[in-house]
Tab-separated table of C-alpha atoms in Angstrom:
chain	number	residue	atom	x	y	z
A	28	UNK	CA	0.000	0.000	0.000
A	29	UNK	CA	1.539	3.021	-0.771
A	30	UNK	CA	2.224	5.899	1.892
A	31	UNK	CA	-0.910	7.639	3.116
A	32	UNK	CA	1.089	10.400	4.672
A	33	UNK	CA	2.775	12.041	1.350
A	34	UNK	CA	0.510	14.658	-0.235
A	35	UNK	CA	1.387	13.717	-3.585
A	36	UNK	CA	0.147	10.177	-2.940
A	37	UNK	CA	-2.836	11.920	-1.019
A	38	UNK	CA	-4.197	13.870	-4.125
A	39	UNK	CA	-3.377	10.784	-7.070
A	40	UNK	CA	-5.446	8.690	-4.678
A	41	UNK	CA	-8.325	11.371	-4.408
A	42	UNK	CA	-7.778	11.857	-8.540
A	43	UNK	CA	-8.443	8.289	-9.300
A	44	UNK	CA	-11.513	8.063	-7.067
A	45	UNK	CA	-12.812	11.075	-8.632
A	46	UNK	CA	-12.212	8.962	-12.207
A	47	UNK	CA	-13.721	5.755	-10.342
A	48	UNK	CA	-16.909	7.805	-9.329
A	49	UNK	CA	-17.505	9.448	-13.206
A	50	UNK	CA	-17.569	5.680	-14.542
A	51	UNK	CA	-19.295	3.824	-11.968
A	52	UNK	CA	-22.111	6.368	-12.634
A	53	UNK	CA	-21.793	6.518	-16.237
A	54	UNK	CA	-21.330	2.288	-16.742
A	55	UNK	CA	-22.092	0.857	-13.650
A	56	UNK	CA	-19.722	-1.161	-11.624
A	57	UNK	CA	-18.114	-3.386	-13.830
A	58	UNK	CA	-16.974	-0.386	-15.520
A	59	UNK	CA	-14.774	0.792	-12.640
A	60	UNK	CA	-11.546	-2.002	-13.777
A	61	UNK	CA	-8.102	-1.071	-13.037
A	62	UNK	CA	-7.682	-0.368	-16.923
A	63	UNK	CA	-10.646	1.650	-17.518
A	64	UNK	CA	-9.708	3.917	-14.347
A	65	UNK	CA	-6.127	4.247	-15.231
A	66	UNK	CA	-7.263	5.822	-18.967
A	67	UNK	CA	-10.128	8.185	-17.330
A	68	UNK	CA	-7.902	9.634	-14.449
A	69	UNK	CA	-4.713	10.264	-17.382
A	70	UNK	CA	-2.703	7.891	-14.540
A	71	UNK	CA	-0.749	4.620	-15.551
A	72	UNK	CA	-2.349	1.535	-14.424
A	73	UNK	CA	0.185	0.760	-12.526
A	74	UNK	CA	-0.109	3.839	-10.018
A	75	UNK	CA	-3.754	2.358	-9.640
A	76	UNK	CA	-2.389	-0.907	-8.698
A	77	UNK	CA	-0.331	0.611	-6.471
A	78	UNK	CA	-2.933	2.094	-4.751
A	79	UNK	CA	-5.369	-1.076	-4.888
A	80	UNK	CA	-3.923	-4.234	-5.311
A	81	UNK	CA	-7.537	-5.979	-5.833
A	82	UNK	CA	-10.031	-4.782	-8.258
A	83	UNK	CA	-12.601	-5.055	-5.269
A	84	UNK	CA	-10.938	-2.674	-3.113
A	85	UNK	CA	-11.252	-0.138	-5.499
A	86	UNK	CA	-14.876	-0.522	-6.411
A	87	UNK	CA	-15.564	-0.788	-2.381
A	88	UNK	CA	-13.590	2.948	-1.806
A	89	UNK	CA	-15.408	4.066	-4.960
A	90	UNK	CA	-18.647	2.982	-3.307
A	91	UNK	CA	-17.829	4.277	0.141
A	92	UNK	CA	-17.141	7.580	-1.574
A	93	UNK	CA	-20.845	7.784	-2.655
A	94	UNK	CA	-22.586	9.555	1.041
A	95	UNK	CA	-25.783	7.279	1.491
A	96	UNK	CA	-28.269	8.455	4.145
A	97	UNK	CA	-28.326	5.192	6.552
A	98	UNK	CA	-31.039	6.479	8.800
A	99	UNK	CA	-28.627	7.569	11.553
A	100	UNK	CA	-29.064	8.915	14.722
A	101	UNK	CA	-33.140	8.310	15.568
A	102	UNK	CA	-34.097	11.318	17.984
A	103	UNK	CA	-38.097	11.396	19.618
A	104	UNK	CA	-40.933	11.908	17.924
A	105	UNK	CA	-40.102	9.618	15.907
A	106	UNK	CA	-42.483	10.599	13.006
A	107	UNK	CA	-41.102	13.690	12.184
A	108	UNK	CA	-37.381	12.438	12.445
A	109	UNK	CA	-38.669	9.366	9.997
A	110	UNK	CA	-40.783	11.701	7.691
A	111	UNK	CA	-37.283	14.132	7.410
A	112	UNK	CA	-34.862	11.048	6.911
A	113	UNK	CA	-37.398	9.601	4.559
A	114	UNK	CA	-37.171	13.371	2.193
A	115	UNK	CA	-33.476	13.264	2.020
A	116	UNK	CA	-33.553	9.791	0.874
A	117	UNK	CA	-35.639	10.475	-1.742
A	118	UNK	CA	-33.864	13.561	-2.964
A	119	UNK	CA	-30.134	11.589	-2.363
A	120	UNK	CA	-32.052	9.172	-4.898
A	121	UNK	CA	-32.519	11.604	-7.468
A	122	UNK	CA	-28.881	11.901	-7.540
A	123	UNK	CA	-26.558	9.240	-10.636
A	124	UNK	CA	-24.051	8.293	-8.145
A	125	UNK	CA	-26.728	7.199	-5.022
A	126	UNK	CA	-28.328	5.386	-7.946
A	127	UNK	CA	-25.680	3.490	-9.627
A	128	UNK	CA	-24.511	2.726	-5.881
A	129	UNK	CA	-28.403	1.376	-5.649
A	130	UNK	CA	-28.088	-0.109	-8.441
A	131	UNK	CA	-24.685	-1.667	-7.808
A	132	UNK	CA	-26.102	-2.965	-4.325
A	133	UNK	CA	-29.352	-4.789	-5.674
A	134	UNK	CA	-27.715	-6.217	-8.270
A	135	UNK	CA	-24.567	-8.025	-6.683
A	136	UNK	CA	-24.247	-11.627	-8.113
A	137	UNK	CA	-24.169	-14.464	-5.574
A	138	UNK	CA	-20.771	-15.401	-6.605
A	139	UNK	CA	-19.647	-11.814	-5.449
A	140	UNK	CA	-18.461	-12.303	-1.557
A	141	UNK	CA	-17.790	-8.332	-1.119
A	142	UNK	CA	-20.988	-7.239	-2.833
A	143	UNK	CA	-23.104	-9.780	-0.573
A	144	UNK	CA	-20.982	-8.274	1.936
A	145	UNK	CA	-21.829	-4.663	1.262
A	146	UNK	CA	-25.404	-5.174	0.620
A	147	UNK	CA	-25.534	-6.783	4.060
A	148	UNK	CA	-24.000	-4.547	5.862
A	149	UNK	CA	-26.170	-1.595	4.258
A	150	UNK	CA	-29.623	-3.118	5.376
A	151	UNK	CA	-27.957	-3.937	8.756
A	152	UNK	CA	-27.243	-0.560	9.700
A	153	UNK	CA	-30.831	0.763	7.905
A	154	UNK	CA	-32.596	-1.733	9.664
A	155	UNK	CA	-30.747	-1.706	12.767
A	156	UNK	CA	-31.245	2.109	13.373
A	157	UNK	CA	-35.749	1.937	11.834
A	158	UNK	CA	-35.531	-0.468	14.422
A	159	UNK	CA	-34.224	0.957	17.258
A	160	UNK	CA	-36.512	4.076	16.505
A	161	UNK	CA	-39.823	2.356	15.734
A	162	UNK	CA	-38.991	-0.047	18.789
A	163	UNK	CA	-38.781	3.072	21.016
A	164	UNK	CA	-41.787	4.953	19.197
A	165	UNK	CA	-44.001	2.034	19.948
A	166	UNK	CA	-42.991	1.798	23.459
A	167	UNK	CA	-43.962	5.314	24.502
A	168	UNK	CA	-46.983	4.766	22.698
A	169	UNK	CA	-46.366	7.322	19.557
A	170	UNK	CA	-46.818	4.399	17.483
A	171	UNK	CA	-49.168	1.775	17.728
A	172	UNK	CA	-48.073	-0.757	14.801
A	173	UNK	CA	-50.338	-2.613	12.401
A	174	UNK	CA	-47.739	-3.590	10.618
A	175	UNK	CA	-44.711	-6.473	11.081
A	176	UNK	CA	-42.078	-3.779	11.978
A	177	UNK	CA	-39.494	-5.862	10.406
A	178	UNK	CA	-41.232	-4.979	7.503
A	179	UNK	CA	-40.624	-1.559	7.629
A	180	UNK	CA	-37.494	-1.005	5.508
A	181	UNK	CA	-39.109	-2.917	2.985
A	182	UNK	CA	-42.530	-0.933	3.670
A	183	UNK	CA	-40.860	2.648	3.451
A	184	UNK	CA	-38.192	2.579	1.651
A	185	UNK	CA	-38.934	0.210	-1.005
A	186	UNK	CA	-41.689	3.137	-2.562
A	187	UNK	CA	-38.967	5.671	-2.372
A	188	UNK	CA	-36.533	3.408	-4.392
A	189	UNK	CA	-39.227	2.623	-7.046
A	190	UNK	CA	-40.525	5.702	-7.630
A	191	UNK	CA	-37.241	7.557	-7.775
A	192	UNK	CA	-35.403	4.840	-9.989
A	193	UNK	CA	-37.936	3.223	-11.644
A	194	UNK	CA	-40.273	5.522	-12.394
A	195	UNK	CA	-37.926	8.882	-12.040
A	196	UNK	CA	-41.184	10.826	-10.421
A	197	UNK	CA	-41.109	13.004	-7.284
A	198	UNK	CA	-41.729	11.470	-4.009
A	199	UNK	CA	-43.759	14.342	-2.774
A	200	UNK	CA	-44.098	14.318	0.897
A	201	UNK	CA	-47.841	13.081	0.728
A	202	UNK	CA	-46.644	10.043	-0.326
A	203	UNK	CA	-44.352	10.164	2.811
A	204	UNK	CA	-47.058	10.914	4.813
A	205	UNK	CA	-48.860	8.039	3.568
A	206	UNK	CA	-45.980	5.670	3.562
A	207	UNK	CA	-45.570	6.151	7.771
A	208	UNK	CA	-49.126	5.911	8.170
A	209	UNK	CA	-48.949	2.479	6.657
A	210	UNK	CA	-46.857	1.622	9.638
A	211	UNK	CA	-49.804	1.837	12.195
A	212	UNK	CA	-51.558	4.699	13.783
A	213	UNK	CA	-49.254	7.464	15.098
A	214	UNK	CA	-50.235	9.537	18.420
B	13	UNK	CA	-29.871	-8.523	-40.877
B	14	UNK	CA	-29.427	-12.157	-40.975
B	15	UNK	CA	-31.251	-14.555	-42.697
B	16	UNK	CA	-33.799	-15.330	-39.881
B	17	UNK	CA	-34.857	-18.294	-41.990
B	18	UNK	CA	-31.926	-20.277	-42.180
B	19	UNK	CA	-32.001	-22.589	-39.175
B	20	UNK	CA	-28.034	-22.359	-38.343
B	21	UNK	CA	-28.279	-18.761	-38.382
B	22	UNK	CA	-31.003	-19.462	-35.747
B	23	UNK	CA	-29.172	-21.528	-33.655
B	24	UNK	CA	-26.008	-19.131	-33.722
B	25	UNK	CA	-28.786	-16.147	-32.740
B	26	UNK	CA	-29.301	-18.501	-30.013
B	27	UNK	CA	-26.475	-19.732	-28.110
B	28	UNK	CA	-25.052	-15.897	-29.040
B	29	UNK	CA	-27.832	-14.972	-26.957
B	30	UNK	CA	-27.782	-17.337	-24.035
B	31	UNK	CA	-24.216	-16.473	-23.473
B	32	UNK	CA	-25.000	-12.928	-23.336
B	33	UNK	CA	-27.668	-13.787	-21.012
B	34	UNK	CA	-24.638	-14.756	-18.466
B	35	UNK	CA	-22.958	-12.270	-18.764
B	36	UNK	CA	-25.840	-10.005	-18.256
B	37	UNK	CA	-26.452	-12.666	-14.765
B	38	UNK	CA	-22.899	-12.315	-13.647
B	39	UNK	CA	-21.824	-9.138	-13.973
B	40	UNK	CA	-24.213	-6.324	-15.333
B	41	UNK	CA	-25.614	-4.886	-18.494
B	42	UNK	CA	-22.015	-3.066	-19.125
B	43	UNK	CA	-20.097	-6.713	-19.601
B	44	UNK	CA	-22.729	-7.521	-22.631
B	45	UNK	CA	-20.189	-5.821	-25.320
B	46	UNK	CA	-19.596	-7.514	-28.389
B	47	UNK	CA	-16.084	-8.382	-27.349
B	48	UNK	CA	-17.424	-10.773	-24.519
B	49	UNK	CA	-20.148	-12.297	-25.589
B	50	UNK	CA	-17.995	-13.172	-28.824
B	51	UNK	CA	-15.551	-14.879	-26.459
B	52	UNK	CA	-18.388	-16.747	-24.256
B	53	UNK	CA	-20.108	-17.965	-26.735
B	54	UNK	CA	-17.206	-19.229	-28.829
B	55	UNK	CA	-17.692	-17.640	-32.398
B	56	UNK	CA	-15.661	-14.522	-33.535
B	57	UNK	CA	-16.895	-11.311	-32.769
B	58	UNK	CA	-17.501	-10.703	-36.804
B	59	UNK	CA	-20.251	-13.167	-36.290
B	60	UNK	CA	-21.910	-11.105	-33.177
B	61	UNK	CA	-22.157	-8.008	-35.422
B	62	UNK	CA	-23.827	-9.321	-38.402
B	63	UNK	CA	-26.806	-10.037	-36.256
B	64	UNK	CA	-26.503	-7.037	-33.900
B	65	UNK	CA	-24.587	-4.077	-35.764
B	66	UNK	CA	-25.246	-1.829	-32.411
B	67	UNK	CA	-24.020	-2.820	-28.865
B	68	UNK	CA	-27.336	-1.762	-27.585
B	69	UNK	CA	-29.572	-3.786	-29.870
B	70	UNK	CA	-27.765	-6.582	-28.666
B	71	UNK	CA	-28.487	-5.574	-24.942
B	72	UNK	CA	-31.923	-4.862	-25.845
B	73	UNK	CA	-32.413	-8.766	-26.784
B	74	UNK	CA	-30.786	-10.100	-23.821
B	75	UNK	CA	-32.910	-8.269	-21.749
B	76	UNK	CA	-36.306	-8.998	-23.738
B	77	UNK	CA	-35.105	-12.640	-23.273
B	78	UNK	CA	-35.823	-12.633	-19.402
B	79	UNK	CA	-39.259	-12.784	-19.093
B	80	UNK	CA	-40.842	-10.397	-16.085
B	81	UNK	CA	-44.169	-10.431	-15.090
B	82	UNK	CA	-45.910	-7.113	-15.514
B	83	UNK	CA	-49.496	-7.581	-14.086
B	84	UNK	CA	-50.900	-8.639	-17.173
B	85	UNK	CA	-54.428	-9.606	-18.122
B	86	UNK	CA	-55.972	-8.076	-15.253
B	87	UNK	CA	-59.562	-10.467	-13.957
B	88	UNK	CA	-62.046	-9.120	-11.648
B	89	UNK	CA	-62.554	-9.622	-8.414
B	90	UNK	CA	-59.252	-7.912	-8.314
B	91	UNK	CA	-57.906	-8.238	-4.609
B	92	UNK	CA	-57.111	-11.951	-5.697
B	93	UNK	CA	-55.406	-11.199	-8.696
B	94	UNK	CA	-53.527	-8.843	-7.539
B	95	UNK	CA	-51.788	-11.026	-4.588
B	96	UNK	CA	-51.453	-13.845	-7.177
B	97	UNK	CA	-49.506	-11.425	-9.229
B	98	UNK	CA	-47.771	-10.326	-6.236
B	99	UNK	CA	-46.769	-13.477	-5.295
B	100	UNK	CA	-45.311	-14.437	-8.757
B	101	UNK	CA	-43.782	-11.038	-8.817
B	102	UNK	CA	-41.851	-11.663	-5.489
B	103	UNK	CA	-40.719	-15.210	-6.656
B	104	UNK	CA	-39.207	-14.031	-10.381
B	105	UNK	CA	-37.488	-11.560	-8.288
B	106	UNK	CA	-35.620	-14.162	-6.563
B	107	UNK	CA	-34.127	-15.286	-10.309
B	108	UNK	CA	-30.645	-13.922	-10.962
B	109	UNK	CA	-31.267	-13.069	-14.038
B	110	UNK	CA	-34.570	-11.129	-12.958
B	111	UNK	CA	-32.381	-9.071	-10.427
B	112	UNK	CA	-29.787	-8.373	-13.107
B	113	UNK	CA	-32.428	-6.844	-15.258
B	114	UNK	CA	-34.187	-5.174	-12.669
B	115	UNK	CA	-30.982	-3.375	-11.623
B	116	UNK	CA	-29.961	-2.732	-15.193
B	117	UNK	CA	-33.568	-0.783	-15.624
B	118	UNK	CA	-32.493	0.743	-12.232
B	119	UNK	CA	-29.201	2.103	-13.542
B	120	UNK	CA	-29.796	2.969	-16.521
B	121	UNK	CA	-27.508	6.331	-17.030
B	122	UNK	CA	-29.449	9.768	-17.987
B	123	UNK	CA	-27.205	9.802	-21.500
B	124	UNK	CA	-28.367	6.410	-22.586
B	125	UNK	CA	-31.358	7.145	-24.324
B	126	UNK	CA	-32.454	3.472	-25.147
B	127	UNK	CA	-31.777	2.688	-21.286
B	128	UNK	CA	-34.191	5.404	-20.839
B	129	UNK	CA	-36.912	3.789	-23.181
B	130	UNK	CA	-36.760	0.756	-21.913
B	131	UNK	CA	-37.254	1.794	-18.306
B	132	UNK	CA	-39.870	3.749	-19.341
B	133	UNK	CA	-41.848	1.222	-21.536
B	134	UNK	CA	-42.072	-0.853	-18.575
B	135	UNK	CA	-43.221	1.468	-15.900
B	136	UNK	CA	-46.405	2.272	-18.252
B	137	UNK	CA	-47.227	-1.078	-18.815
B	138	UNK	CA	-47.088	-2.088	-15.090
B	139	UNK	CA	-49.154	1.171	-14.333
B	140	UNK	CA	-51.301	1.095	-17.313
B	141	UNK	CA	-52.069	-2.706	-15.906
B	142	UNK	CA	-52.395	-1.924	-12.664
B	143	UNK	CA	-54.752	1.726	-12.897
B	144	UNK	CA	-56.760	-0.154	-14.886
B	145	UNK	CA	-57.245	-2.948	-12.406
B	146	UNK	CA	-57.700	-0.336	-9.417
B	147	UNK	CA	-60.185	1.666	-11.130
B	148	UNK	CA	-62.488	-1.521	-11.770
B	149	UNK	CA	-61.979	-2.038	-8.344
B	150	UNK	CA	-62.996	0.978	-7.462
B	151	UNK	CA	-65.613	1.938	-9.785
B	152	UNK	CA	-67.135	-1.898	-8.755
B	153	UNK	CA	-66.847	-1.037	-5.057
B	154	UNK	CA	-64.738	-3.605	-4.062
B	155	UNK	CA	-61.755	-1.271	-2.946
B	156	UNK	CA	-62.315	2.287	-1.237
B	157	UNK	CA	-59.472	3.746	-2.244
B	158	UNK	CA	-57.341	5.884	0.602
B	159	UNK	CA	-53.722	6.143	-1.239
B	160	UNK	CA	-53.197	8.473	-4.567
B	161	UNK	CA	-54.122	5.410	-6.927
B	162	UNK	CA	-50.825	6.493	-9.270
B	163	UNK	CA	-48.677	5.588	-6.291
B	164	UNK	CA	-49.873	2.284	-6.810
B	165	UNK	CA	-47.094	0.671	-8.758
B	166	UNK	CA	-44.817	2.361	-6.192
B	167	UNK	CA	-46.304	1.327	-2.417
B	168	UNK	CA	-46.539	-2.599	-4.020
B	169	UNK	CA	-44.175	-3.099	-6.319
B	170	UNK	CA	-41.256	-1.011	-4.574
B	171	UNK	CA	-41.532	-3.376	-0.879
B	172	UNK	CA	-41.305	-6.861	-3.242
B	173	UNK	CA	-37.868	-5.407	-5.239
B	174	UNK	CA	-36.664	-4.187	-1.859
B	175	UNK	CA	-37.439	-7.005	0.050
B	176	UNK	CA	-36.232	-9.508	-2.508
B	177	UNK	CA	-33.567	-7.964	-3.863
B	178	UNK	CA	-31.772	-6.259	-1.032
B	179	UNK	CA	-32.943	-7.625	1.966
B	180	UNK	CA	-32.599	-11.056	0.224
B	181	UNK	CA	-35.620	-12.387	2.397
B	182	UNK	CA	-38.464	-14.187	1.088
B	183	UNK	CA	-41.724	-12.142	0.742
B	184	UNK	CA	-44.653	-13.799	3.040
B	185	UNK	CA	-48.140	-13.739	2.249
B	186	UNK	CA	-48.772	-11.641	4.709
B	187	UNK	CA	-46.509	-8.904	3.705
B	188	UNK	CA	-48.378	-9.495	0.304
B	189	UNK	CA	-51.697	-8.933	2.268
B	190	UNK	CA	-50.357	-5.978	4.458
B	191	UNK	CA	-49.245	-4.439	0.918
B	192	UNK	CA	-52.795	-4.567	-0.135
B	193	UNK	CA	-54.514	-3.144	2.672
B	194	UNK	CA	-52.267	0.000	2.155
B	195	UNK	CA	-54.613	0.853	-0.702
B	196	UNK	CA	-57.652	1.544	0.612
B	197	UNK	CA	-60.429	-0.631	2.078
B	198	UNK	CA	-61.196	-3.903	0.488
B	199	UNK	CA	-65.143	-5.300	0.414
């Protein structure tokens, strides 16, 4: 690995990301190879390699580069907090790179160990923190579910994916709205 | 064009397009180039282009090859119908090759016009299907509507290719039946 402390190393490393980002959102992942990042960020390969001695490293720091909204840091009510996390993931998934990181993350073949990996640990955290919050909503009694809450990643976010991605239309915040009231009855 | 008569040329459409349909599995819509579906299926790349002259029309008929389910042939009463759809729905999306596409549609980059088409041709016929469906229900009586019937495709669809494809968990019944009742009321 090459030294993380030398600014010259510091800014070809943030160069080639920058490369790594422009294809993975124009192509897709299997666009972001060693060769086709070399030729975008005007670097030999071999200063890639240098840099990331797997292919998969590189796509996972390209990835990791991409700021995903992960549902962090539930504060009570928990309706309002879920209706505001809920409107900056749908306007993150308006963005090209938050979708061909999306994209990336649904479609990881089996046969891929760090894409199972990645997908994984993404709906871990998601549904580790909605659970955490609902959990505690429903114990005060804001919430009184109607729905499996281990549902509701699936429930929630699953609209917000499908209507940015698939049908590129604005989630407006009525369909938010509707989407939490789908949950169960909220105090 | 080919001969589509001639029965070699048939088979050599064929296993041209079966190998492409791995690739497509695998690794992604960007891997089906010319180049590597000439290699995978064993016959020079010459042969690839004199039945697809343009990368994407070759793309275009690996993808039509996968058949999805797109809540055809809608039959009254429609609350059945609609899980049984559902239900199909949520097992296709379990297929590899259904996730590739799906994600592929997902992607599909802003500059890629045919991408664009192709997303878009099958967002109208799921919602096309599916409005007209809901507004037999409706006008019948059998559902009382209480969500914007155009987010329709979004709050039942959107769950399944979340739940299937990145939760990787199978969708129950009742998640199918919990889905429904997020409509409106059913008689």
């Amino acid at each position: 690995m090459a030294d993380s402390t030398d600014p010259r190393v510091t800014r070809s490393r943030e160069a080639i990301l920058s490369a790594a980002r422009e294809l993975l959102r124009e192509d897709g992942p299997a666009a972001v190879t060693h060769q086709n990042v070399a030729k975008r960020a005007k670097v030999g390969r071999a200063t890639v390699y240098r840099h990331w001695p797997q292919p998969r490293m590189l796509l996972d720091d390209t990835m990791a580069g991409v700021r995903m909204p992960f549902f962090r840091d539930p504060v009570p009510p928990v309706r309002p907090w879920l209706a505001r996390q809920m409107r900056t993931l749908a306007d993150e998934l308006t963005l090209p790179e938050v979708q061909a990181v999306t994209a990336a993350l649904l479609h990881g073949a089996p046969d891929e160990p760090d894409a199972t990996a990645r997908r994984e640990q993404l709906i871990a955290t998601i549904s580790g923190q909605l659970g955490t919050a609902l959990e505690s909503a429903a114990r005060t009694g804001e919430l009184q579910a109607s729905a499996d809450l281990l549902d509701a990643p699936a429930l929630i976010i699953g609209p917000l994916v499908f209507r940015s991605m698939l049908e590129r239309r604005p989630v407006t915040d009525a369909m938010i709205d509707h989407l939490l009231t789908t949950l169960g009855t909220w105090r």
